[in-house]
Amino acid sequence: MTAPRVDGIDAVLSPHSIAIVGASVDPARIGGRPIRYYKQTGFAGALYPINPNRSEIQGLKAYASLADVPDGLDCVVVAVPPELALPTIEQAAAKGARGAVVFTANYAEAGPEGVLRQQELVAAARAKGMRLLGPNCLGVYNASSGHAATFGSFLEGERAPDAPIGIIGQSGAYASYIYVLLKKRGLGAARWLATGNEADITVADAIGHMAGDDGVKVIAAYVEGVKDGPAFLGALGMARAAGKPVVLIKVGRSESGAAAAMSHTASLAGDDQVFDAVVRQMGGYRARTTEELIDVVEALARRGPLAGNRLGVLTISGGAGVLMADDAENAGLVLPVMPAATQARLKAENPLGSFVNPVDFTAQAMNDLGLVGRALRAILEDGDVDAVAGFFMTWIASPVMGEKLQGVIAEAMQGYEDRTIALAVSAPDEVLSAYRAKGIILNEDPSRVVATLGALAAIGKALKAGGRSAIDLTGTPRLTGAETTEAAAKAFLVKAGLEALPEQVARTPEDVTATALAFGGPVALKIASADIAHKSDAGGVALNVAPDDAGARARVMIQAVSAAHPQARIDGVLVGPMAGEGVELIVAARTDPVFGPVVMVGLGGLFVEVMQDVVFRAAPIGEAEALAMIDSLKGRALLDGLRGRPKVDVAAAAAALAALSRVAAANAGRFDTIEINPLLVRAKGAVMLDALVTPGSG
Amino acid sequence: MTAPRVDGIDAVLSPHSIAIVGASVDPARIGGRPIRYYKQTGFAGALYPINPNRSEIQGLKAYASLADVPDGLDCVVVAVPPELALPTIEQAAAKGARGAVVFTANYAEAGPEGVLRQQELVAAARAKGMRLLGPNCLGVYNASSGHAATFGSFLEGERAPDAPIGIIGQSGAYASYIYVLLKKRGLGAARWLATGNEADITVADAIGHMAGDDGVKVIAAYVEGVKDGPAFLGALGMARAAGKPVVLIKVGRSESGAAAAMSHTASLAGDDQVFDAVVRQMGGYRARTTEELIDVVEALARRGPLAGNRLGVLTISGGAGVLMADDAENAGLVLPVMPAATQARLKAENPLGSFVNPVDFTAQAMNDLGLVGRALRAILEDGDVDAVAGFFMTWIASPVMGEKLQGVIAEAMQGYEDRTIALAVSAPDEVLSAYRAKGIILNEDPSRVVATLGALAAIGKALKAGGRSAIDLTGTPRLTGAETTEAAAKAFLVKAGLEALPEQVARTPEDVTATALAFGGPVALKIASADIAHKSDAGGVALNVAPDDAGARARVMIQAVSAAHPQARIDGVLVGPMAGEGVELIVAARTDPVFGPVVMVGLGGLFVEVMQDVVFRAAPIGEAEALAMIDSLKGRALLDGLRGRPKVDVAAAAAALAALSRVAAANAGRFDTIEINPLLVRAKGAVMLDALVTPGSG
């Protein structure tokens, strides 16, 4: 699998006729709940409860078996004991159903035998082109049609107004909770789907499907582990192409994290960091907490992403303004200064206020709410902002001011419907609802107000960045398996466009001297052996060696390495000129077990080891993206020349990183790691001082 | 000022008789609101509205002037125009009042003239030993007595049950908001106080007072800027000594941040980082967001700090368990593994569940809530935990299970009332209230549930750590002002117990040679001049110089430095042996304009400059605290020997840092910075390779 499979998911998500096998007369039981929910949602399609012992179930005509239901069955809901599930799928397939929702548990989650039963189940479905949700899943819900093939309790209680949100969860319990929390904000998600064991339909498939579903504008997904990385990234790409933000929450580490610990590069960061990087690269937004997910999904559903990152802050209290300005910096938002003339105008009528941005209209506004309206209007008209964050405390619920304030705000916003207003307030639900109905974002916490706007800006930027541009891999060299030595690895990478120093392998100490003399200055000596990965540790590196001295040093080195590694085959000594000054990076590619070829960059030496200051992307990337990776290093300033050091050629480093990413993409499966450590970035150019290719284990 | 002034605050916070000058018949106006609130709270003391034009105000007898009220007046509330405030204070003082609450604005916040008026006001109060709250403040509230000298709207609406929480805010608006948000959680703060312009009573004074107030167990404070650092730290110390947690939120940077940018050390971190460090050092807890403040204060009020950091996680859903386990790691909590026998027992009755910790009782519990109770009971009995975090979604509000679940949980908790239970749930307010009444902590977000428990554990640890042990400064040398050169600075610090290499200043190149030959090996040469702060940059450092060569190198060095700095007075060249291998730290002290002498440690060279990996503490500290500082560096692993490097003498580094902290404390005011950069930590010992003292500017 390498792409999301979206074909046929309609039969599961939007069927017109449904049979429920294992239907129960008890509306509280697993087989009874969906029927109760279908009646509650007013599903207009055909619903066939199947139960051999009943002629009627919850007021509906019941059928003894699937064979008895009318033709044209779209979807079957499987709520039977494990031993009956496979025959049910086979009968449904025979009846022509194209979709199955399997509640039944005791499959892959129950151990090796369950895995086998699950494989049989999905094979039976696939044999007839049927898509299968589950097994061991909580089902599916489509608010548009009232299709409610679920026993999740999230459908209990009153219905919230439909909102264009699609919820997808590997965990049905957590996905239910997301639904409930959004409903509490007055948003009834349009689609809901729990993938359970993912025998067939995965989170990626569902994201891909919703990318093309007009009823969904925002996708919220809960992910426990991704098995097929490329399909997952493909699904994010489809959503981005459709202009639909995907907000994810992912727990734990990917299941293959342990497998990746073999190489040095891999051990620098857990797979979770790779997940983080590639999701961002594909325009997805990863929420850290449940409330962040809810805040951001709500704001996207009500308002959509922001056009830019310019924020106006409007408060009752100067202190809260500083707090929100602090938060804005963390959230990547900027506060444009209000034009002087506007400031002067506002100051004239409200002398104790402050109008630079943050704008503090002070408690003076208690006596004249017009001060609030005019300040907000001024920010919208003259403030050059994409959004306004306000600190309004309990004012919106005040018996004295509340209603009037609502009018004042609505009036100030007229003509600026494209700007997003978010307020920190505490008020009873009915007051909150009135503001939300006007598209205003509300939160008790001023910091969360600002963080949510920051997320909307980041998502807007990610969606605008568009898809990854196609990167031409023509001419990128292919690994042959012969790149087992430093010299061979470098030679291969030079063909791919990276730079190396002019170096030669000398076989004997005498050759070393001759080669060093030919270079004409101090040289670097390195043991040439495919069997020594960490040359320094083995005594296999000597720097700044005078040419006259080179032969003797080489002899000692060969002896030392042989003594330490008696099994190592030594080809001789690599002789090259000294590299000169510069900043060392580590630039590497590896085959991530989930996401395939990824590239990494970090500052060399101790920075990468001690500070774990590394950045990942899925390969390939262009030079602009490579530059963005380098720019996002915490130690980025080192490349600009600190304390009298020279500024180095960052563009050359980005070019090398991009070239390596093409090598990685063109050689997927042929390598475990390709590590250039260090890449010396000089005032002009960036040269590999060491390179190591570990062949693919697959 | 160097200590909080708590004497006399009772007259402001707990008076028995109060006069309100500027009392209004309009219960919505500033001078009318307090009277309405006093009537609402049922204040039992004497209340005297003062208004020359009225004989009755809101049903109370009014007085024409302060002179007319009965004797024994405790406190005056000043709600008059600015020009009448000073005479009011004078009249109140004449009447014997010991406290004043000044609502009146237009003082220091309004510019230089306001500053002068404010000084007059406070001088008039102090002349008669009267404590003054404000001016420009929102007042004070004491729930125990019903003392409600405030016009803040936070007292509107129904009253929540009293809770032993003291709220203190420099911003009345923000402090009001804290009150409202806590009230929404069912907690009515016992004390509330807004300090406004802090002409007399500061946040520190109020914290110090509440440390001794039996009605307060938890202190929540909002801070914009601290003017008197030692008093602030003293107040935190009083609260810690009384076993009362202080939860702070602070915005922006302290007002003196800019002044600190002059020295290299100071520029490494803003004053906010110092605030952060010293607050933690004194056992305070700094919340980052409003909701974090509310969560932690609520949990402290209901439960108090945790005895340890061992967490049990109990969930409906495996995924949520992983999420909460991830969060626990971030929050500094550990998840002990459940004993195997207990696991086996639980597994026997619930085969699809998981009982290691996190404990996942699965949706199976829908059919048998006893599974929940027995799992919770098992964690409490056998799990070795201080707290349990649960993910219960909407179950507690379920019409079918809700009531039964409440009973099941209560039964499981019996006998384990010392453990704290916190649940992630969504439910209507009345259900939440029922759980809260049992001391259970609730939050919609599972991540916040865990973060709150992490805060309770951190606070428990900080309170247990006790106060700073007295550190003996006897014998710590005093700066004389003569420590202007590297040699003199090192000699001074050697007297204080730090180590230096045996070095000598040689006046002439010939002396340099002679000195170098006497050392007998390669030497380090450094220009000796009080006028050159950064010797390397000036060409004033040469390392690994052969003794024979030393004179010639010294000559070149002197010429180069003279050429670059023609004005510099050069004393000669400092000659010393090479220091050998080790890890470089930067160890420094500085006089923080707010908090006085502080010490700092960071990893040397590029780490400190690029990564800002530095840690601060108020001086003096002991060696254990110094070790804790070093241990908290992100790059700590460097000291343990990485990639074949030697492990270095961390204890010696800690001893040097502690010694420097004693120097800093004993010489408060006499220096701006003392910087040891680098301190070379070797396999045995830690030597200063450079030292620089910048004398105090005050």
XYZ file of C-alpha atoms in Angstrom, chain A residues 323-335 447 450-451 454-455, chain B residues 253 288-289:
21
model
C -0.135 38.552 28.879
C -1.749 38.150 25.454
C 1.155 39.917 23.727
C 3.524 37.438 25.423
C 1.328 34.592 24.179
C 1.178 36.063 20.670
C 4.951 35.862 20.364
C 4.856 32.194 21.361
C 2.111 31.564 18.830
C 3.979 33.147 15.912
C 1.677 36.159 15.717
C 2.796 39.773 15.355
C 1.108 42.908 16.745
C -3.823 32.422 26.447
C -4.313 33.707 21.349
C -2.972 30.168 20.840
C -1.891 31.307 16.184
C -2.993 27.859 15.034
C 9.387 41.288 31.714
C 1.887 29.845 32.410
C -1.764 30.357 31.595
